[in-house]
């Protein structure tokens, strides 16, 4: 089987996904890439020496040799670029979040439906070993029927990853409650078996907003913008983005369409980086301690008691190879995308679920900026829901 020929738009922080997808002779390879930034183009030329490198995305979108597009550009550009590619009848991979607005997400799904072109969204956490493990435990009925889900996200590197570039500005992201939480909201929906219908949120810019050490407009990030061990405590960060108007702490309460109650909490100045999920059913609960190799998911379901660290069952998080990033989930994500482009069919990721995660994030952000006023999450057109649930096929 010949390689699927990929065109890539954007080579920033998620350029690692393009490198993962580039495996000549093993199913897919990058043959064209576009980015506005000269440094990104230089790095891309090194990573993909045989690829055509351009400044204009249209040269990649309209390239007749490109079989499918991988969109890794900033969030607010996703709808425009994805719809252009879909109208060229080229299958599209869109990095999460699908976009930063509900209407923009609906436009992408509608365009995919009208053109009959395959759409895939890069919610790689659905392939993370810890998430698959928790879903398997729930699916076996070990904790009974899910009733409530609590998620805490500790983002130790938030100051490096989200407050030194375009992520720090509402116009590009809506807010980190959408941009960063889209992963966890999607997983929460997947574990709970429903979509958010009502949200109420609070949040604030507590640490990075007071930091006066900003770069000048147009000034590039410094070479040491990210280090594994440095830039701690959070207030010692330097060379932040000139504009910072997104929250660094957010708290959300959610009611799902199946009655499940859920909460999500995000903080960008913690000393540790990981996600903690607690899922409680009517016959037990599970909780993960660590979300990668060395972590464990514990289940309490045999009896009532006081605090006990020794659970009724403990399951180690599978020790997957992490060469492709995100606990080994990125290579699996690419595998699924390539298979989907070639063969069609159902996928573990879902454009409908991606839209619902964005919709919940948008409405929650509106709530927290309006003093915590509850908001309703709008439905998606049932015609689109049915189309994508069928695996993007007509009746």
mmCIF file of N, CA and C in Angstrom, residues 146-214:
data_model
loop_
_atom_site.group_PDB
_atom_site.id
_atom_site.type_symbol
_atom_site.label_atom_id
_atom_site.label_comp_id
_atom_site.label_asym_id
_atom_site.label_seq_id
_atom_site.Cartn_x
_atom_site.Cartn_y
_atom_site.Cartn_z
ATOM 1 N N UNK A 146 -22.739 5.373 36.183
ATOM 2 C CA UNK A 146 -22.073 6.641 36.494
ATOM 3 C C UNK A 146 -23.100 7.701 36.870
ATOM 4 N N UNK A 147 -22.823 8.386 37.986
ATOM 5 C CA UNK A 147 -23.712 9.436 38.462
ATOM 6 C C UNK A 147 -23.035 10.807 38.506
ATOM 7 N N UNK A 148 -21.721 10.839 38.798
ATOM 8 C CA UNK A 148 -21.024 12.125 38.858
ATOM 9 C C UNK A 148 -19.557 11.933 38.524
ATOM 10 N N UNK A 149 -18.971 12.950 37.894
ATOM 11 C CA UNK A 149 -17.563 12.926 37.479
ATOM 12 C C UNK A 149 -16.916 14.229 37.910
ATOM 13 N N UNK A 150 -15.752 14.124 38.569
ATOM 14 C CA UNK A 150 -14.997 15.299 39.000
ATOM 15 C C UNK A 150 -13.621 15.257 38.360
ATOM 16 N N UNK A 151 -13.215 16.364 37.751
ATOM 17 C CA UNK A 151 -11.922 16.433 37.071
ATOM 18 C C UNK A 151 -11.133 17.616 37.603
ATOM 19 N N UNK A 152 -9.883 17.360 37.977
ATOM 20 C CA UNK A 152 -8.954 18.432 38.374
ATOM 21 C C UNK A 152 -7.749 18.386 37.429
ATOM 22 N N UNK A 153 -7.415 19.538 36.863
ATOM 23 C CA UNK A 153 -6.294 19.608 35.928
ATOM 24 C C UNK A 153 -5.245 20.575 36.481
ATOM 25 N N UNK A 154 -4.100 20.022 36.846
ATOM 26 C CA UNK A 154 -2.978 20.801 37.374
ATOM 27 C C UNK A 154 -2.009 21.074 36.228
ATOM 28 N N UNK A 155 -1.840 22.351 35.866
ATOM 29 C CA UNK A 155 -1.055 22.710 34.676
ATOM 30 C C UNK A 155 0.214 23.438 35.121
ATOM 31 N N UNK A 156 1.240 22.664 35.456
ATOM 32 C CA UNK A 156 2.474 23.255 35.976
ATOM 33 C C UNK A 156 3.153 24.174 34.965
ATOM 34 N N UNK A 157 3.031 23.836 33.679
ATOM 35 C CA UNK A 157 3.745 24.589 32.649
ATOM 36 C C UNK A 157 2.852 25.608 31.954
ATOM 37 N N UNK A 158 1.744 25.970 32.613
ATOM 38 C CA UNK A 158 0.825 26.910 32.006
ATOM 39 C C UNK A 158 1.462 28.232 31.631
ATOM 40 N N UNK A 159 2.343 28.731 32.494
ATOM 41 C CA UNK A 159 2.993 30.005 32.205
ATOM 42 C C UNK A 159 3.865 29.954 30.974
ATOM 43 N N UNK A 160 4.445 28.791 30.700
ATOM 44 C CA UNK A 160 5.288 28.634 29.514
ATOM 45 C C UNK A 160 4.451 28.422 28.256
ATOM 46 N N UNK A 161 3.498 27.518 28.345
ATOM 47 C CA UNK A 161 2.785 27.074 27.154
ATOM 48 C C UNK A 161 1.642 27.980 26.738
ATOM 49 N N UNK A 162 1.025 28.702 27.680
ATOM 50 C CA UNK A 162 -0.226 29.397 27.363
ATOM 51 C C UNK A 162 -0.215 30.899 27.630
ATOM 52 N N UNK A 163 0.829 31.402 28.241
ATOM 53 C CA UNK A 163 0.850 32.832 28.539
ATOM 54 C C UNK A 163 2.043 33.545 27.893
ATOM 55 N N UNK A 164 2.667 32.887 26.916
ATOM 56 C CA UNK A 164 3.790 33.500 26.210
ATOM 57 C C UNK A 164 3.549 33.634 24.708
ATOM 58 N N UNK A 165 2.345 33.256 24.254
ATOM 59 C CA UNK A 165 2.055 33.368 22.826
ATOM 60 C C UNK A 165 0.565 33.611 22.622
ATOM 61 N N UNK A 166 0.068 33.280 21.442
ATOM 62 C CA UNK A 166 -1.305 33.586 21.053
ATOM 63 C C UNK A 166 -2.355 32.998 21.984
ATOM 64 N N UNK A 167 -2.027 31.938 22.728
ATOM 65 C CA UNK A 167 -3.000 31.331 23.635
ATOM 66 C C UNK A 167 -3.498 32.314 24.702
ATOM 67 N N UNK A 168 -2.715 33.326 25.006
ATOM 68 C CA UNK A 168 -3.039 34.237 26.106
ATOM 69 C C UNK A 168 -4.121 35.253 25.747
ATOM 70 N N UNK A 169 -4.579 35.266 24.487
ATOM 71 C CA UNK A 169 -5.505 36.293 24.028
ATOM 72 C C UNK A 169 -6.869 35.696 23.684
ATOM 73 N N UNK A 170 -7.913 36.300 24.202
ATOM 74 C CA UNK A 170 -9.277 35.822 23.975
ATOM 75 C C UNK A 170 -9.617 35.740 22.495
ATOM 76 N N UNK A 171 -9.126 36.667 21.721
ATOM 77 C CA UNK A 171 -9.486 36.703 20.303
ATOM 78 C C UNK A 171 -9.011 35.450 19.569
ATOM 79 N N UNK A 172 -8.016 34.761 20.129
ATOM 80 C CA UNK A 172 -7.470 33.569 19.495
ATOM 81 C C UNK A 172 -8.003 32.267 20.079
ATOM 82 N N UNK A 173 -8.510 32.307 21.315
ATOM 83 C CA UNK A 173 -8.869 31.069 22.008
ATOM 84 C C UNK A 173 -10.263 31.071 22.624
ATOM 85 N N UNK A 174 -10.893 32.233 22.770
ATOM 86 C CA UNK A 174 -12.043 32.467 23.645
ATOM 87 C C UNK A 174 -11.580 32.434 25.092
ATOM 88 N N UNK A 175 -10.858 31.406 25.484
ATOM 89 C CA UNK A 175 -10.299 31.286 26.829
ATOM 90 C C UNK A 175 -9.720 29.902 27.017
ATOM 91 N N UNK A 176 -8.903 29.742 28.044
ATOM 92 C CA UNK A 176 -8.279 28.444 28.290
ATOM 93 C C UNK A 176 -9.283 27.427 28.806
ATOM 94 N N UNK A 177 -10.422 27.901 29.286
ATOM 95 C CA UNK A 177 -11.484 26.996 29.680
ATOM 96 C C UNK A 177 -12.055 26.279 28.461
ATOM 97 N N UNK A 178 -11.832 26.843 27.291
ATOM 98 C CA UNK A 178 -12.163 26.142 26.053
ATOM 99 C C UNK A 178 -10.915 25.465 25.498
ATOM 100 N N UNK A 179 -9.850 26.251 25.305
ATOM 101 C CA UNK A 179 -8.672 25.741 24.606
ATOM 102 C C UNK A 179 -8.050 24.545 25.314
ATOM 103 N N UNK A 180 -7.805 24.683 26.591
ATOM 104 C CA UNK A 180 -7.139 23.623 27.342
ATOM 105 C C UNK A 180 -8.127 22.580 27.838
ATOM 106 N N UNK A 181 -9.325 23.008 28.223
ATOM 107 C CA UNK A 181 -10.288 22.074 28.814
ATOM 108 C C UNK A 181 -11.028 21.249 27.785
ATOM 109 N N UNK A 182 -10.931 21.600 26.495
ATOM 110 C CA UNK A 182 -11.652 20.829 25.474
ATOM 111 C C UNK A 182 -11.303 19.352 25.559
ATOM 112 N N UNK A 183 -10.023 19.048 25.857
ATOM 113 C CA UNK A 183 -9.602 17.664 26.071
ATOM 114 C C UNK A 183 -10.440 17.002 27.158
ATOM 115 N N UNK A 184 -10.424 17.612 28.334
ATOM 116 C CA UNK A 184 -11.033 16.992 29.509
ATOM 117 C C UNK A 184 -12.555 16.973 29.441
ATOM 118 N N UNK A 185 -13.148 18.000 28.866
ATOM 119 C CA UNK A 185 -14.599 17.989 28.716
ATOM 120 C C UNK A 185 -15.009 16.855 27.786
ATOM 121 N N UNK A 186 -14.249 16.663 26.712
ATOM 122 C CA UNK A 186 -14.545 15.555 25.799
ATOM 123 C C UNK A 186 -14.415 14.210 26.509
ATOM 124 N N UNK A 187 -13.355 14.035 27.285
ATOM 125 C CA UNK A 187 -13.165 12.783 28.018
ATOM 126 C C UNK A 187 -14.267 12.600 29.057
ATOM 127 N N UNK A 188 -14.600 13.673 29.759
ATOM 128 C CA UNK A 188 -15.672 13.614 30.748
ATOM 129 C C UNK A 188 -16.973 13.137 30.097
ATOM 130 N N UNK A 189 -17.302 13.717 28.947
ATOM 131 C CA UNK A 189 -18.491 13.283 28.216
ATOM 132 C C UNK A 189 -18.401 11.807 27.847
ATOM 133 N N UNK A 190 -17.233 11.370 27.418
ATOM 134 C CA UNK A 190 -17.032 9.987 26.967
ATOM 135 C C UNK A 190 -17.209 9.006 28.122
ATOM 136 N N UNK A 191 -16.644 9.346 29.269
ATOM 137 C CA UNK A 191 -16.761 8.473 30.432
ATOM 138 C C UNK A 191 -18.177 8.458 30.993
ATOM 139 N N UNK A 192 -18.855 9.606 30.935
ATOM 140 C CA UNK A 192 -20.191 9.721 31.524
ATOM 141 C C UNK A 192 -21.301 9.282 30.578
ATOM 142 N N UNK A 193 -20.996 9.203 29.283
ATOM 143 C CA UNK A 193 -22.001 8.769 28.325
ATOM 144 C C UNK A 193 -23.056 9.804 28.014
ATOM 145 N N UNK A 194 -22.697 11.086 28.088
ATOM 146 C CA UNK A 194 -23.655 12.147 27.780
ATOM 147 C C UNK A 194 -22.938 13.442 27.471
ATOM 148 N N UNK A 195 -23.699 14.447 27.060
ATOM 149 C CA UNK A 195 -23.156 15.759 26.730
ATOM 150 C C UNK A 195 -23.696 16.813 27.692
ATOM 151 N N UNK A 196 -22.891 17.832 27.948
ATOM 152 C CA UNK A 196 -23.278 18.915 28.844
ATOM 153 C C UNK A 196 -24.451 19.708 28.273
ATOM 154 N N UNK A 197 -25.436 19.978 29.127
ATOM 155 C CA UNK A 197 -26.589 20.793 28.744
ATOM 156 C C UNK A 197 -26.639 22.111 29.511
ATOM 157 N N UNK A 198 -26.162 22.120 30.744
ATOM 158 C CA UNK A 198 -26.161 23.341 31.551
ATOM 159 C C UNK A 198 -24.789 23.521 32.190
ATOM 160 N N UNK A 199 -24.304 24.762 32.238
ATOM 161 C CA UNK A 199 -23.015 25.045 32.862
ATOM 162 C C UNK A 199 -23.145 26.262 33.765
ATOM 163 N N UNK A 200 -22.282 26.281 34.774
ATOM 164 C CA UNK A 200 -22.136 27.451 35.637
ATOM 165 C C UNK A 200 -20.670 27.495 36.035
ATOM 166 N N UNK A 201 -20.014 28.637 35.863
ATOM 167 C CA UNK A 201 -18.563 28.681 36.051
ATOM 168 C C UNK A 201 -18.117 29.957 36.744
ATOM 169 N N UNK A 202 -16.968 29.852 37.413
ATOM 170 C CA UNK A 202 -16.249 30.988 37.978
ATOM 171 C C UNK A 202 -14.795 30.879 37.553
ATOM 172 N N UNK A 203 -14.121 32.011 37.449
ATOM 173 C CA UNK A 203 -12.719 31.990 37.073
ATOM 174 C C UNK A 203 -12.093 33.350 37.240
ATOM 175 N N UNK A 204 -10.763 33.398 37.151
ATOM 176 C CA UNK A 204 -10.073 34.678 37.323
ATOM 177 C C UNK A 204 -8.661 34.575 36.757
ATOM 178 N N UNK A 205 -8.059 35.735 36.501
ATOM 179 C CA UNK A 205 -6.657 35.841 36.126
ATOM 180 C C UNK A 205 -5.911 36.252 37.386
ATOM 181 N N UNK A 206 -5.400 35.292 38.126
ATOM 182 C CA UNK A 206 -4.915 35.515 39.481
ATOM 183 C C UNK A 206 -3.422 35.775 39.593
ATOM 184 N N UNK A 207 -2.620 35.207 38.683
ATOM 185 C CA UNK A 207 -1.165 35.280 38.822
ATOM 186 C C UNK A 207 -0.512 36.004 37.647
ATOM 187 N N UNK A 208 -0.767 35.545 36.439
ATOM 188 C CA UNK A 208 -0.029 36.082 35.290
ATOM 189 C C UNK A 208 -0.489 37.476 34.891
ATOM 190 N N UNK A 209 -1.698 37.848 35.289
ATOM 191 C CA UNK A 209 -2.163 39.189 34.955
ATOM 192 C C UNK A 209 -1.399 40.283 35.660
ATOM 193 N N UNK A 210 -0.831 39.983 36.834
ATOM 194 C CA UNK A 210 -0.077 40.981 37.592
ATOM 195 C C UNK A 210 1.400 41.022 37.223
ATOM 196 N N UNK A 211 1.829 40.086 36.378
ATOM 197 C CA UNK A 211 3.247 40.016 36.013
ATOM 198 C C UNK A 211 3.554 41.085 34.960
ATOM 199 N N UNK A 212 4.437 42.044 35.264
ATOM 200 C CA UNK A 212 4.699 43.135 34.313
ATOM 201 C C UNK A 212 5.737 42.794 33.253
ATOM 202 N N UNK A 213 6.335 41.617 33.345
ATOM 203 C CA UNK A 213 7.438 41.263 32.446
ATOM 204 C C UNK A 213 6.891 40.716 31.139
ATOM 205 N N UNK A 214 6.544 41.623 30.244
ATOM 206 C CA UNK A 214 5.949 41.269 28.953
ATOM 207 C C UNK A 214 6.906 41.604 27.809
#
